[in-house]
Amino acid sequence: MKKIIAVFLVVFACILTISGSLSFTALSFCEEEINSFVTENGNRTAGSDGEKQSANYIEERLTALNIAPLYESYQQSFEYNDLTSQNVLGLVDNGSTSYVVIGAHYDNIYKLDESVGANDNASGVVTSLNIASNFASKNLDYNIIFAYFGAEEVGLVGSEYFLNNLDENILNNIILYINLDSIGAGDYLYYYTYDAPTSYGNFIDNFASDYSITKLGSKRLFSNRTTQGINYNHIGLNSDNANFIRRGINSLTFFAGNLDVARLGFHETQDHNKIMHNTDSIETNVEVFGERFYINMATVNNFVTDLMLSESFASEMSVREINPTLLTDWFLKIIAIIFVALLALGTFLFFKFKGKKQNPNRQLKRSKISVKEQKEIAEK
């Protein structure tokens, strides 16, 4: 009986966080969808049978929503380390030349049934599916691609493959990429756009002022892994959004955590100080975070839906100001080579002119000796 009451309170709390424009039935992802997804697909490690099964699960959900595949089929297969993984790609075609991509990776880090990726990243997948249900039949000024990436945990492989094989007409007309990754387990919700000021980032900042989501600024310059081809590390770049930013595409990513704790802040809480990757189950997340686990997902769902429906969204997102050249590793290497070359040249010139300054008569003396010797040779 206590469990039934607890579930009711959690779902009711989710309903309270969502605006009236969304129906109550759409909030099933708070409890039912995530339980269903994790129960059927616990082990979703890259290239595994479970990852393939979860791809089939997502395909079935998109089909039920009448969202068409981006290509001839929903699943886009690719090879990684002699294993086969796949992206699942759906399209809401509104007849526009502009695109918004909403992405969430569905593979996970699996550990002995104690960690089934409930937060990382079932939370992002089921929230994205709920957002898909909100926009499946809406006629907007842009098209929407719903992308579910495989093999993210092994190096953002799925999103990299997606971008490398995307038609140029789509790639060059993506006005915003929205990334949902580990958005449930955390004392706080964070969003990240880009370090330098941009017009699209300013628009999102102003929009976010009405929501309980914290902006992740440029002061968080640390990371737990090397970013994909970007010449600096940032905690906001630890997901598929890094591949889009590297190409100069406007990006918005969400994750939950607590950046005030001693470690990186992912999947952590101040009071319990647990790292969710070790025990990322629904039971542990609810035990540690209570209703917050579901409220965070509902808040992101509400934020993204309202943002995309805002009046000037498409026009504000259409300007690209991220310079991909400044982000690449080779650019930093060229700067380093130029710096070393200038330093070497400066050192050489310094000692050369220093030597001349210390011995101003040395060359003259040599010159006189040379002339005298020439006269003696001439007389002989």
mmCIF file of C-alpha atoms in Angstrom:
data_model
loop_
_atom_site.group_PDB
_atom_site.id
_atom_site.type_symbol
_atom_site.label_atom_id
_atom_site.label_comp_id
_atom_site.label_asym_id
_atom_site.label_seq_id
_atom_site.Cartn_x
_atom_site.Cartn_y
_atom_site.Cartn_z
ATOM 1 C CA MET A 1 0.000 0.000 0.000
ATOM 2 C CA LYS A 2 2.859 2.408 0.866
ATOM 3 C CA LYS A 3 4.455 1.729 -2.508
ATOM 4 C CA ILE A 4 1.217 2.558 -4.344
ATOM 5 C CA ILE A 5 0.899 5.833 -2.437
ATOM 6 C CA ALA A 6 4.536 6.707 -3.156
ATOM 7 C CA VAL A 7 4.080 6.110 -6.898
ATOM 8 C CA PHE A 8 0.922 8.252 -6.881
ATOM 9 C CA LEU A 9 2.749 11.112 -5.178
ATOM 10 C CA VAL A 10 5.632 10.938 -7.653
ATOM 11 C CA VAL A 11 3.340 11.027 -10.694
ATOM 12 C CA PHE A 12 1.283 13.816 -9.128
ATOM 13 C CA ALA A 13 4.463 15.816 -8.529
ATOM 14 C CA CYS A 14 5.389 15.384 -12.201
ATOM 15 C CA ILE A 15 1.982 16.677 -13.262
ATOM 16 C CA LEU A 16 2.439 19.794 -11.155
ATOM 17 C CA THR A 17 5.673 20.652 -12.974
ATOM 18 C CA ILE A 18 4.166 20.526 -16.451
ATOM 19 C CA SER A 19 2.300 23.417 -18.067
ATOM 20 C CA GLY A 20 -1.385 23.090 -18.783
ATOM 21 C CA SER A 21 -0.761 22.783 -22.509
ATOM 22 C CA LEU A 22 0.275 19.131 -22.082
ATOM 23 C CA SER A 23 -2.163 16.360 -21.274
ATOM 24 C CA PHE A 24 -1.930 14.278 -18.109
ATOM 25 C CA THR A 25 -1.758 11.052 -20.126
ATOM 26 C CA ALA A 26 1.455 12.278 -21.774
ATOM 27 C CA LEU A 27 3.202 12.118 -18.404
ATOM 28 C CA SER A 28 3.302 8.325 -18.302
ATOM 29 C CA PHE A 29 7.050 8.530 -18.999
ATOM 30 C CA CYS A 30 7.560 9.691 -15.400
ATOM 31 C CA GLU A 31 6.907 6.190 -14.132
ATOM 32 C CA GLU A 32 5.560 3.735 -16.682
ATOM 33 C CA GLU A 33 7.748 4.414 -19.715
ATOM 34 C CA ILE A 34 11.072 4.388 -17.916
ATOM 35 C CA ASN A 35 10.143 1.203 -16.032
ATOM 36 C CA SER A 36 9.145 -0.465 -19.284
ATOM 37 C CA PHE A 37 12.265 0.634 -21.143
ATOM 38 C CA VAL A 38 14.708 -0.412 -18.414
ATOM 39 C CA THR A 39 12.937 -3.700 -17.637
ATOM 40 C CA GLU A 40 13.000 -4.836 -21.250
ATOM 41 C CA ASN A 41 16.479 -3.509 -22.002
ATOM 42 C CA GLY A 42 18.720 -3.554 -18.927
ATOM 43 C CA ASN A 43 22.050 -4.290 -20.593
ATOM 44 C CA ARG A 44 22.371 -1.848 -23.491
ATOM 45 C CA THR A 45 26.156 -1.764 -23.845
ATOM 46 C CA ALA A 46 27.427 -0.822 -27.297
ATOM 47 C CA GLY A 47 27.124 -3.646 -29.814
ATOM 48 C CA SER A 48 25.198 -5.957 -27.477
ATOM 49 C CA ASP A 49 21.941 -7.803 -28.146
ATOM 50 C CA GLY A 50 20.324 -5.597 -25.508
ATOM 51 C CA GLU A 51 21.318 -2.464 -27.392
ATOM 52 C CA LYS A 52 19.719 -3.868 -30.541
ATOM 53 C CA GLN A 53 16.566 -4.790 -28.613
ATOM 54 C CA SER A 54 16.313 -1.291 -27.190
ATOM 55 C CA ALA A 55 16.704 0.134 -30.708
ATOM 56 C CA ASN A 56 13.742 -2.017 -31.743
ATOM 57 C CA TYR A 57 11.805 -0.727 -28.725
ATOM 58 C CA ILE A 58 12.415 2.906 -29.740
ATOM 59 C CA GLU A 59 11.487 2.133 -33.346
ATOM 60 C CA GLU A 60 8.172 0.669 -32.189
ATOM 61 C CA ARG A 61 7.420 3.781 -30.144
ATOM 62 C CA LEU A 62 8.159 6.111 -33.082
ATOM 63 C CA THR A 63 6.002 3.967 -35.340
ATOM 64 C CA ALA A 64 3.132 4.150 -32.846
ATOM 65 C CA LEU A 65 3.444 7.954 -32.850
ATOM 66 C CA ASN A 66 3.242 7.997 -36.679
ATOM 67 C CA ILE A 67 6.677 9.602 -36.889
ATOM 68 C CA ALA A 68 8.315 8.620 -40.164
ATOM 69 C CA PRO A 69 11.890 7.300 -40.429
ATOM 70 C CA LEU A 70 14.541 9.785 -41.534
ATOM 71 C CA TYR A 71 15.769 7.308 -44.151
ATOM 72 C CA GLU A 72 14.131 4.233 -45.678
ATOM 73 C CA SER A 73 14.290 2.492 -42.313
ATOM 74 C CA TYR A 74 14.448 3.839 -38.773
ATOM 75 C CA GLN A 75 17.741 2.186 -37.874
ATOM 76 C CA GLN A 76 21.102 3.342 -39.185
ATOM 77 C CA SER A 77 23.703 0.619 -38.602
ATOM 78 C CA PHE A 78 27.436 1.194 -38.240
ATOM 79 C CA GLU A 79 30.508 -0.797 -37.240
ATOM 80 C CA TYR A 80 32.586 -0.123 -34.155
ATOM 81 C CA ASN A 81 35.515 -2.308 -32.989
ATOM 82 C CA ASP A 82 34.180 -5.317 -34.912
ATOM 83 C CA LEU A 83 30.748 -4.814 -33.333
ATOM 84 C CA THR A 84 27.551 -3.529 -34.916
ATOM 85 C CA SER A 85 25.624 -0.696 -33.317
ATOM 86 C CA GLN A 86 22.855 1.496 -34.660
ATOM 87 C CA ASN A 87 21.162 4.868 -34.419
ATOM 88 C CA VAL A 88 17.375 5.172 -34.484
ATOM 89 C CA LEU A 89 16.204 8.197 -36.492
ATOM 90 C CA GLY A 90 12.716 9.635 -36.884
ATOM 91 C CA LEU A 91 11.526 12.690 -38.809
ATOM 92 C CA VAL A 92 8.629 15.100 -38.371
ATOM 93 C CA ASP A 93 8.554 16.697 -41.822
ATOM 94 C CA ASN A 94 6.863 20.086 -41.854
ATOM 95 C CA GLY A 95 8.048 20.953 -45.357
ATOM 96 C CA SER A 96 10.708 23.363 -44.134
ATOM 97 C CA THR A 97 14.352 23.756 -45.081
ATOM 98 C CA SER A 98 15.336 24.173 -41.402
ATOM 99 C CA TYR A 99 15.851 21.382 -38.887
ATOM 100 C CA VAL A 100 15.917 20.925 -35.131
ATOM 101 C CA VAL A 101 17.588 17.720 -33.935
ATOM 102 C CA ILE A 102 16.640 16.281 -30.537
ATOM 103 C CA GLY A 103 19.124 13.630 -29.452
ATOM 104 C CA ALA A 104 19.570 11.134 -26.633
ATOM 105 C CA HIS A 105 21.924 8.175 -26.500
ATOM 106 C CA TYR A 106 20.303 4.894 -25.492
ATOM 107 C CA ASP A 107 23.315 2.666 -24.782
ATOM 108 C CA ASN A 108 24.501 2.389 -21.180
ATOM 109 C CA ILE A 109 27.145 1.306 -18.691
ATOM 110 C CA TYR A 110 25.894 -1.988 -17.286
ATOM 111 C CA LYS A 111 27.099 -3.525 -14.016
ATOM 112 C CA LEU A 112 25.702 -6.798 -12.691
ATOM 113 C CA ASP A 113 22.019 -5.827 -12.712
ATOM 114 C CA GLU A 114 22.766 -3.074 -10.167
ATOM 115 C CA SER A 115 23.311 -0.474 -12.876
ATOM 116 C CA VAL A 116 20.882 -0.634 -15.785
ATOM 117 C CA GLY A 117 21.246 2.945 -16.984
ATOM 118 C CA ALA A 118 17.989 4.274 -15.552
ATOM 119 C CA ASN A 119 19.453 7.775 -15.387
ATOM 120 C CA ASP A 120 22.194 7.396 -18.003
ATOM 121 C CA ASN A 121 20.391 7.467 -20.240
ATOM 122 C CA ALA A 122 16.907 5.970 -20.017
ATOM 123 C CA SER A 123 15.858 9.293 -18.514
ATOM 124 C CA GLY A 124 16.862 11.130 -21.687
ATOM 125 C CA VAL A 125 15.365 8.514 -24.026
ATOM 126 C CA VAL A 126 11.888 8.390 -22.473
ATOM 127 C CA THR A 127 11.759 12.190 -22.126
ATOM 128 C CA SER A 128 12.673 12.538 -25.796
ATOM 129 C CA LEU A 129 9.945 10.044 -26.709
ATOM 130 C CA ASN A 130 7.438 12.097 -24.738
ATOM 131 C CA ILE A 131 8.584 15.285 -26.521
ATOM 132 C CA ALA A 132 8.130 13.381 -29.794
ATOM 133 C CA SER A 133 4.530 12.687 -28.835
ATOM 134 C CA ASN A 134 4.021 16.423 -28.270
ATOM 135 C CA PHE A 135 5.271 17.363 -31.746
ATOM 136 C CA ALA A 136 4.245 14.387 -33.871
ATOM 137 C CA SER A 137 1.249 16.195 -35.359
ATOM 138 C CA LYS A 138 2.175 19.876 -34.968
ATOM 139 C CA ASN A 139 2.826 22.025 -38.029
ATOM 140 C CA LEU A 140 5.841 24.227 -37.287
ATOM 141 C CA ASP A 141 8.281 26.410 -39.205
ATOM 142 C CA TYR A 142 10.970 23.744 -39.035
ATOM 143 C CA ASN A 143 11.374 19.985 -39.329
ATOM 144 C CA ILE A 144 12.333 17.862 -36.314
ATOM 145 C CA ILE A 145 14.708 14.898 -36.307
ATOM 146 C CA PHE A 146 14.447 12.643 -33.259
ATOM 147 C CA ALA A 147 17.813 10.902 -32.967
ATOM 148 C CA TYR A 148 18.619 8.057 -30.575
ATOM 149 C CA PHE A 149 22.333 7.362 -30.686
ATOM 150 C CA GLY A 150 24.084 4.063 -30.069
ATOM 151 C CA ALA A 151 27.654 3.619 -28.796
ATOM 152 C CA GLU A 152 27.843 6.967 -26.988
ATOM 153 C CA GLU A 153 29.516 5.568 -23.896
ATOM 154 C CA VAL A 154 32.469 4.287 -25.940
ATOM 155 C CA GLY A 155 33.324 7.643 -27.517
ATOM 156 C CA LEU A 156 30.262 9.383 -29.007
ATOM 157 C CA VAL A 157 30.471 7.017 -31.971
ATOM 158 C CA GLY A 158 26.799 7.019 -32.983
ATOM 159 C CA SER A 159 26.383 10.778 -33.226
ATOM 160 C CA GLU A 160 29.690 11.078 -35.085
ATOM 161 C CA TYR A 161 28.499 8.547 -37.649
ATOM 162 C CA PHE A 162 25.149 10.318 -37.939
ATOM 163 C CA LEU A 163 26.790 13.662 -38.734
ATOM 164 C CA ASN A 164 29.398 12.202 -41.086
ATOM 165 C CA ASN A 165 26.672 10.612 -43.205
ATOM 166 C CA LEU A 166 24.045 13.343 -43.024
ATOM 167 C CA ASP A 167 22.948 15.072 -46.225
ATOM 168 C CA GLU A 168 24.616 18.472 -46.601
ATOM 169 C CA ASN A 169 21.245 20.162 -47.101
ATOM 170 C CA ILE A 170 20.210 18.969 -43.640
ATOM 171 C CA LEU A 171 23.600 19.403 -41.961
ATOM 172 C CA ASN A 172 23.933 23.019 -43.068
ATOM 173 C CA ASN A 173 20.399 23.879 -41.990
ATOM 174 C CA ILE A 174 20.274 22.538 -38.432
ATOM 175 C CA ILE A 175 19.242 25.562 -36.381
ATOM 176 C CA LEU A 176 19.585 23.812 -33.009
ATOM 177 C CA TYR A 177 20.674 20.486 -31.561
ATOM 178 C CA ILE A 178 19.028 19.624 -28.217
ATOM 179 C CA ASN A 179 20.795 16.926 -26.184
ATOM 180 C CA LEU A 180 19.201 15.023 -23.275
ATOM 181 C CA ASP A 181 21.703 13.021 -21.230
ATOM 182 C CA SER A 182 21.304 11.852 -17.615
ATOM 183 C CA ILE A 183 18.615 14.356 -16.739
ATOM 184 C CA GLY A 184 16.991 12.630 -13.743
ATOM 185 C CA ALA A 185 19.511 11.872 -10.992
ATOM 186 C CA GLY A 186 20.743 15.073 -9.428
ATOM 187 C CA ASP A 187 19.983 17.739 -6.868
ATOM 188 C CA TYR A 188 20.019 20.302 -9.686
ATOM 189 C CA LEU A 189 19.298 20.527 -13.397
ATOM 190 C CA TYR A 190 21.911 22.174 -15.628
ATOM 191 C CA TYR A 191 21.909 23.389 -19.192
ATOM 192 C CA TYR A 192 24.871 24.276 -21.380
ATOM 193 C CA THR A 193 25.047 26.030 -24.745
ATOM 194 C CA TYR A 194 28.531 27.346 -25.566
ATOM 195 C CA ASP A 195 31.284 29.239 -23.724
ATOM 196 C CA ALA A 196 31.373 32.373 -25.862
ATOM 197 C CA PRO A 197 28.329 34.689 -26.023
ATOM 198 C CA THR A 198 25.966 34.006 -28.932
ATOM 199 C CA SER A 199 22.581 35.400 -29.918
ATOM 200 C CA TYR A 200 20.958 31.958 -29.703
ATOM 201 C CA GLY A 201 22.527 31.417 -26.286
ATOM 202 C CA ASN A 202 21.252 34.761 -25.046
ATOM 203 C CA PHE A 203 17.740 33.851 -26.207
ATOM 204 C CA ILE A 204 17.886 30.562 -24.302
ATOM 205 C CA ASP A 205 19.286 32.294 -21.203
ATOM 206 C CA ASN A 206 16.385 34.732 -21.175
ATOM 207 C CA PHE A 207 13.907 31.911 -21.701
ATOM 208 C CA ALA A 208 15.446 29.825 -18.893
ATOM 209 C CA SER A 209 14.916 32.552 -16.302
ATOM 210 C CA ASP A 210 11.408 31.187 -15.655
ATOM 211 C CA TYR A 211 12.628 27.645 -14.988
ATOM 212 C CA SER A 212 14.509 25.921 -12.187
ATOM 213 C CA ILE A 213 17.485 25.074 -14.387
ATOM 214 C CA THR A 214 21.016 26.368 -13.781
ATOM 215 C CA LYS A 215 23.154 27.641 -16.614
ATOM 216 C CA LEU A 216 26.544 25.954 -16.878
ATOM 217 C CA GLY A 217 29.087 28.697 -17.577
ATOM 218 C CA SER A 218 32.637 28.771 -18.868
ATOM 219 C CA LYS A 219 34.166 28.410 -15.385
ATOM 220 C CA ARG A 220 33.618 24.648 -15.397
ATOM 221 C CA LEU A 221 36.721 23.905 -17.446
ATOM 222 C CA PHE A 222 37.276 20.319 -16.403
ATOM 223 C CA SER A 223 36.256 16.999 -17.849
ATOM 224 C CA ASN A 224 36.614 13.290 -17.235
ATOM 225 C CA ARG A 225 37.601 12.432 -20.789
ATOM 226 C CA THR A 226 39.059 13.982 -23.909
ATOM 227 C CA THR A 227 36.449 15.764 -25.982
ATOM 228 C CA GLN A 228 35.883 14.770 -29.599
ATOM 229 C CA GLY A 229 38.316 16.920 -31.567
ATOM 230 C CA ILE A 230 37.779 20.056 -29.496
ATOM 231 C CA ASN A 231 40.936 21.706 -28.196
ATOM 232 C CA TYR A 232 39.735 22.235 -24.620
ATOM 233 C CA ASN A 233 37.825 20.278 -21.994
ATOM 234 C CA HIS A 234 34.571 21.376 -20.395
ATOM 235 C CA ILE A 235 32.172 19.402 -18.233
ATOM 236 C CA GLY A 236 29.348 20.488 -20.530
ATOM 237 C CA LEU A 237 31.004 18.699 -23.466
ATOM 238 C CA ASN A 238 30.803 15.151 -22.118
ATOM 239 C CA SER A 239 28.039 14.030 -24.459
ATOM 240 C CA ASP A 240 26.944 13.945 -28.087
ATOM 241 C CA ASN A 241 26.553 17.732 -28.184
ATOM 242 C CA ALA A 242 30.352 17.976 -28.528
ATOM 243 C CA ASN A 243 30.168 16.531 -32.048
ATOM 244 C CA PHE A 244 27.622 19.158 -33.077
ATOM 245 C CA ILE A 245 29.501 22.070 -31.484
ATOM 246 C CA ARG A 246 32.694 20.991 -33.243
ATOM 247 C CA ARG A 247 30.863 21.549 -36.529
ATOM 248 C CA GLY A 248 29.656 25.004 -35.503
ATOM 249 C CA ILE A 249 26.047 23.909 -34.910
ATOM 250 C CA ASN A 250 24.017 25.679 -32.212
ATOM 251 C CA SER A 251 23.637 23.295 -29.296
ATOM 252 C CA LEU A 252 21.712 23.001 -26.044
ATOM 253 C CA THR A 253 22.357 20.144 -23.617
ATOM 254 C CA PHE A 254 20.766 19.163 -20.304
ATOM 255 C CA PHE A 255 22.037 17.004 -17.450
ATOM 256 C CA ALA A 256 21.328 16.610 -13.730
ATOM 257 C CA GLY A 257 23.839 16.471 -10.892
ATOM 258 C CA ASN A 258 25.444 18.527 -8.177
ATOM 259 C CA LEU A 259 28.525 20.477 -9.201
ATOM 260 C CA ASP A 260 29.114 21.604 -5.633
ATOM 261 C CA VAL A 261 30.386 18.182 -4.553
ATOM 262 C CA ALA A 262 34.060 17.230 -4.582
ATOM 263 C CA ARG A 263 33.956 15.088 -7.712
ATOM 264 C CA LEU A 264 32.673 15.942 -11.180
ATOM 265 C CA GLY A 265 29.064 16.248 -10.103
ATOM 266 C CA PHE A 266 27.459 13.790 -12.502
ATOM 267 C CA HIS A 267 24.819 11.523 -10.973
ATOM 268 C CA GLU A 268 25.595 12.805 -7.502
ATOM 269 C CA THR A 269 23.785 14.314 -4.541
ATOM 270 C CA GLN A 270 25.146 16.398 -1.677
ATOM 271 C CA ASP A 271 23.596 14.326 1.106
ATOM 272 C CA HIS A 272 24.243 10.790 -0.115
ATOM 273 C CA ASN A 273 27.274 11.453 -2.311
ATOM 274 C CA LYS A 274 26.578 8.389 -4.457
ATOM 275 C CA ILE A 275 27.881 7.933 -7.973
ATOM 276 C CA MET A 276 24.956 6.652 -9.994
ATOM 277 C CA HIS A 277 27.071 4.850 -12.594
ATOM 278 C CA ASN A 278 27.766 2.192 -9.977
ATOM 279 C CA THR A 279 24.123 1.662 -9.013
ATOM 280 C CA ASP A 280 22.111 3.342 -11.760
ATOM 281 C CA SER A 281 18.814 1.575 -11.173
ATOM 282 C CA ILE A 282 15.339 3.031 -10.780
ATOM 283 C CA GLU A 283 15.213 1.804 -7.190
ATOM 284 C CA THR A 284 18.466 3.534 -6.216
ATOM 285 C CA ASN A 285 17.569 6.740 -8.010
ATOM 286 C CA VAL A 286 14.189 6.950 -6.292
ATOM 287 C CA GLU A 287 15.765 6.043 -2.943
ATOM 288 C CA VAL A 288 18.389 8.788 -3.241
ATOM 289 C CA PHE A 289 16.505 11.525 -5.073
ATOM 290 C CA GLY A 290 12.882 10.681 -4.373
ATOM 291 C CA GLU A 291 10.401 12.544 -6.552
ATOM 292 C CA ARG A 292 13.210 14.801 -7.807
ATOM 293 C CA PHE A 293 14.281 12.011 -10.184
ATOM 294 C CA TYR A 294 10.987 12.298 -12.075
ATOM 295 C CA ILE A 295 10.499 16.026 -11.593
ATOM 296 C CA ASN A 296 13.812 16.718 -13.352
ATOM 297 C CA MET A 297 12.678 14.773 -16.405
ATOM 298 C CA ALA A 298 9.313 16.542 -16.382
ATOM 299 C CA THR A 299 11.013 19.935 -16.118
ATOM 300 C CA VAL A 300 13.228 19.267 -19.144
ATOM 301 C CA ASN A 301 10.199 17.988 -21.042
ATOM 302 C CA ASN A 302 8.348 21.204 -20.257
ATOM 303 C CA PHE A 303 11.331 23.478 -20.999
ATOM 304 C CA VAL A 304 12.080 21.974 -24.407
ATOM 305 C CA THR A 305 8.427 21.877 -25.457
ATOM 306 C CA ASP A 306 7.760 25.481 -24.471
ATOM 307 C CA LEU A 307 11.052 26.683 -25.992
ATOM 308 C CA MET A 308 10.292 25.112 -29.378
ATOM 309 C CA LEU A 309 6.773 26.536 -29.369
ATOM 310 C CA SER A 310 7.906 30.057 -28.479
ATOM 311 C CA GLU A 311 7.058 32.695 -31.052
ATOM 312 C CA SER A 312 10.539 33.742 -32.210
ATOM 313 C CA PHE A 313 12.304 30.408 -31.654
ATOM 314 C CA ALA A 314 13.075 29.584 -35.302
ATOM 315 C CA SER A 315 14.382 33.039 -36.182
ATOM 316 C CA GLU A 316 16.533 33.321 -33.052
ATOM 317 C CA MET A 317 18.103 29.900 -33.598
ATOM 318 C CA SER A 318 18.872 30.384 -37.288
ATOM 319 C CA VAL A 319 22.084 32.409 -36.786
ATOM 320 C CA ARG A 320 25.281 30.382 -36.325
ATOM 321 C CA GLU A 321 28.113 32.107 -34.449
ATOM 322 C CA ILE A 322 30.240 29.172 -33.295
ATOM 323 C CA ASN A 323 33.500 29.093 -35.263
ATOM 324 C CA PRO A 324 34.448 25.409 -35.661
ATOM 325 C CA THR A 325 37.975 26.334 -36.787
ATOM 326 C CA LEU A 326 38.781 27.724 -33.344
ATOM 327 C CA LEU A 327 37.722 24.464 -31.685
ATOM 328 C CA THR A 328 39.785 21.945 -33.613
ATOM 329 C CA ASP A 329 42.894 20.195 -32.324
ATOM 330 C CA TRP A 330 44.908 20.977 -35.463
ATOM 331 C CA PHE A 331 44.283 24.703 -35.011
ATOM 332 C CA LEU A 332 45.743 24.556 -31.505
ATOM 333 C CA LYS A 333 48.718 22.552 -32.795
ATOM 334 C CA ILE A 334 49.404 25.140 -35.503
ATOM 335 C CA ILE A 335 49.309 27.917 -32.898
ATOM 336 C CA ALA A 336 51.740 25.919 -30.740
ATOM 337 C CA ILE A 337 54.132 25.361 -33.686
ATOM 338 C CA ILE A 338 54.054 29.056 -34.590
ATOM 339 C CA PHE A 339 54.717 29.995 -30.962
ATOM 340 C CA VAL A 340 57.693 27.629 -30.695
ATOM 341 C CA ALA A 341 59.076 28.864 -34.038
ATOM 342 C CA LEU A 342 58.801 32.522 -32.973
ATOM 343 C CA LEU A 343 60.402 31.706 -29.630
ATOM 344 C CA ALA A 344 63.324 29.965 -31.357
ATOM 345 C CA LEU A 345 63.758 32.841 -33.804
ATOM 346 C CA GLY A 346 63.638 35.392 -31.016
ATOM 347 C CA THR A 347 66.232 33.466 -29.018
ATOM 348 C CA PHE A 348 68.544 33.268 -32.034
ATOM 349 C CA LEU A 349 68.266 36.985 -32.813
ATOM 350 C CA PHE A 350 68.721 37.924 -29.171
ATOM 351 C CA PHE A 351 72.064 36.147 -28.839
ATOM 352 C CA LYS A 352 73.208 37.274 -32.283
ATOM 353 C CA PHE A 353 72.700 40.989 -31.622
ATOM 354 C CA LYS A 354 73.842 40.648 -28.032
ATOM 355 C CA GLY A 355 77.178 39.320 -29.279
ATOM 356 C CA LYS A 356 77.623 42.223 -31.705
ATOM 357 C CA LYS A 357 76.785 44.757 -29.017
ATOM 358 C CA GLN A 358 79.331 43.336 -26.577
ATOM 359 C CA ASN A 359 82.161 43.344 -29.226
ATOM 360 C CA PRO A 360 81.621 46.418 -31.461
ATOM 361 C CA ASN A 361 85.312 46.604 -32.547
ATOM 362 C CA ARG A 362 85.739 42.911 -33.202
ATOM 363 C CA GLN A 363 84.576 43.037 -36.790
ATOM 364 C CA LEU A 364 86.577 46.226 -37.439
ATOM 365 C CA LYS A 365 89.727 44.582 -36.062
ATOM 366 C CA ARG A 366 89.212 41.609 -38.302
ATOM 367 C CA SER A 367 88.709 43.957 -41.232
ATOM 368 C CA LYS A 368 91.996 45.838 -40.542
ATOM 369 C CA ILE A 369 93.959 42.632 -40.272
ATOM 370 C CA SER A 370 92.526 41.473 -43.477
ATOM 371 C CA VAL A 371 93.532 44.701 -45.326
ATOM 372 C CA LYS A 372 97.091 44.603 -43.917
ATOM 373 C CA GLU A 373 97.512 41.031 -44.990
ATOM 374 C CA GLN A 374 96.251 41.924 -48.444
ATOM 375 C CA LYS A 375 98.884 44.747 -48.784
ATOM 376 C CA GLU A 376 101.692 42.390 -47.759
ATOM 377 C CA ILE A 377 100.562 39.868 -50.315
ATOM 378 C CA ALA A 378 100.360 42.576 -52.980
ATOM 379 C CA GLU A 379 103.952 43.866 -52.237
ATOM 380 C CA LYS A 380 105.357 40.380 -52.533
#
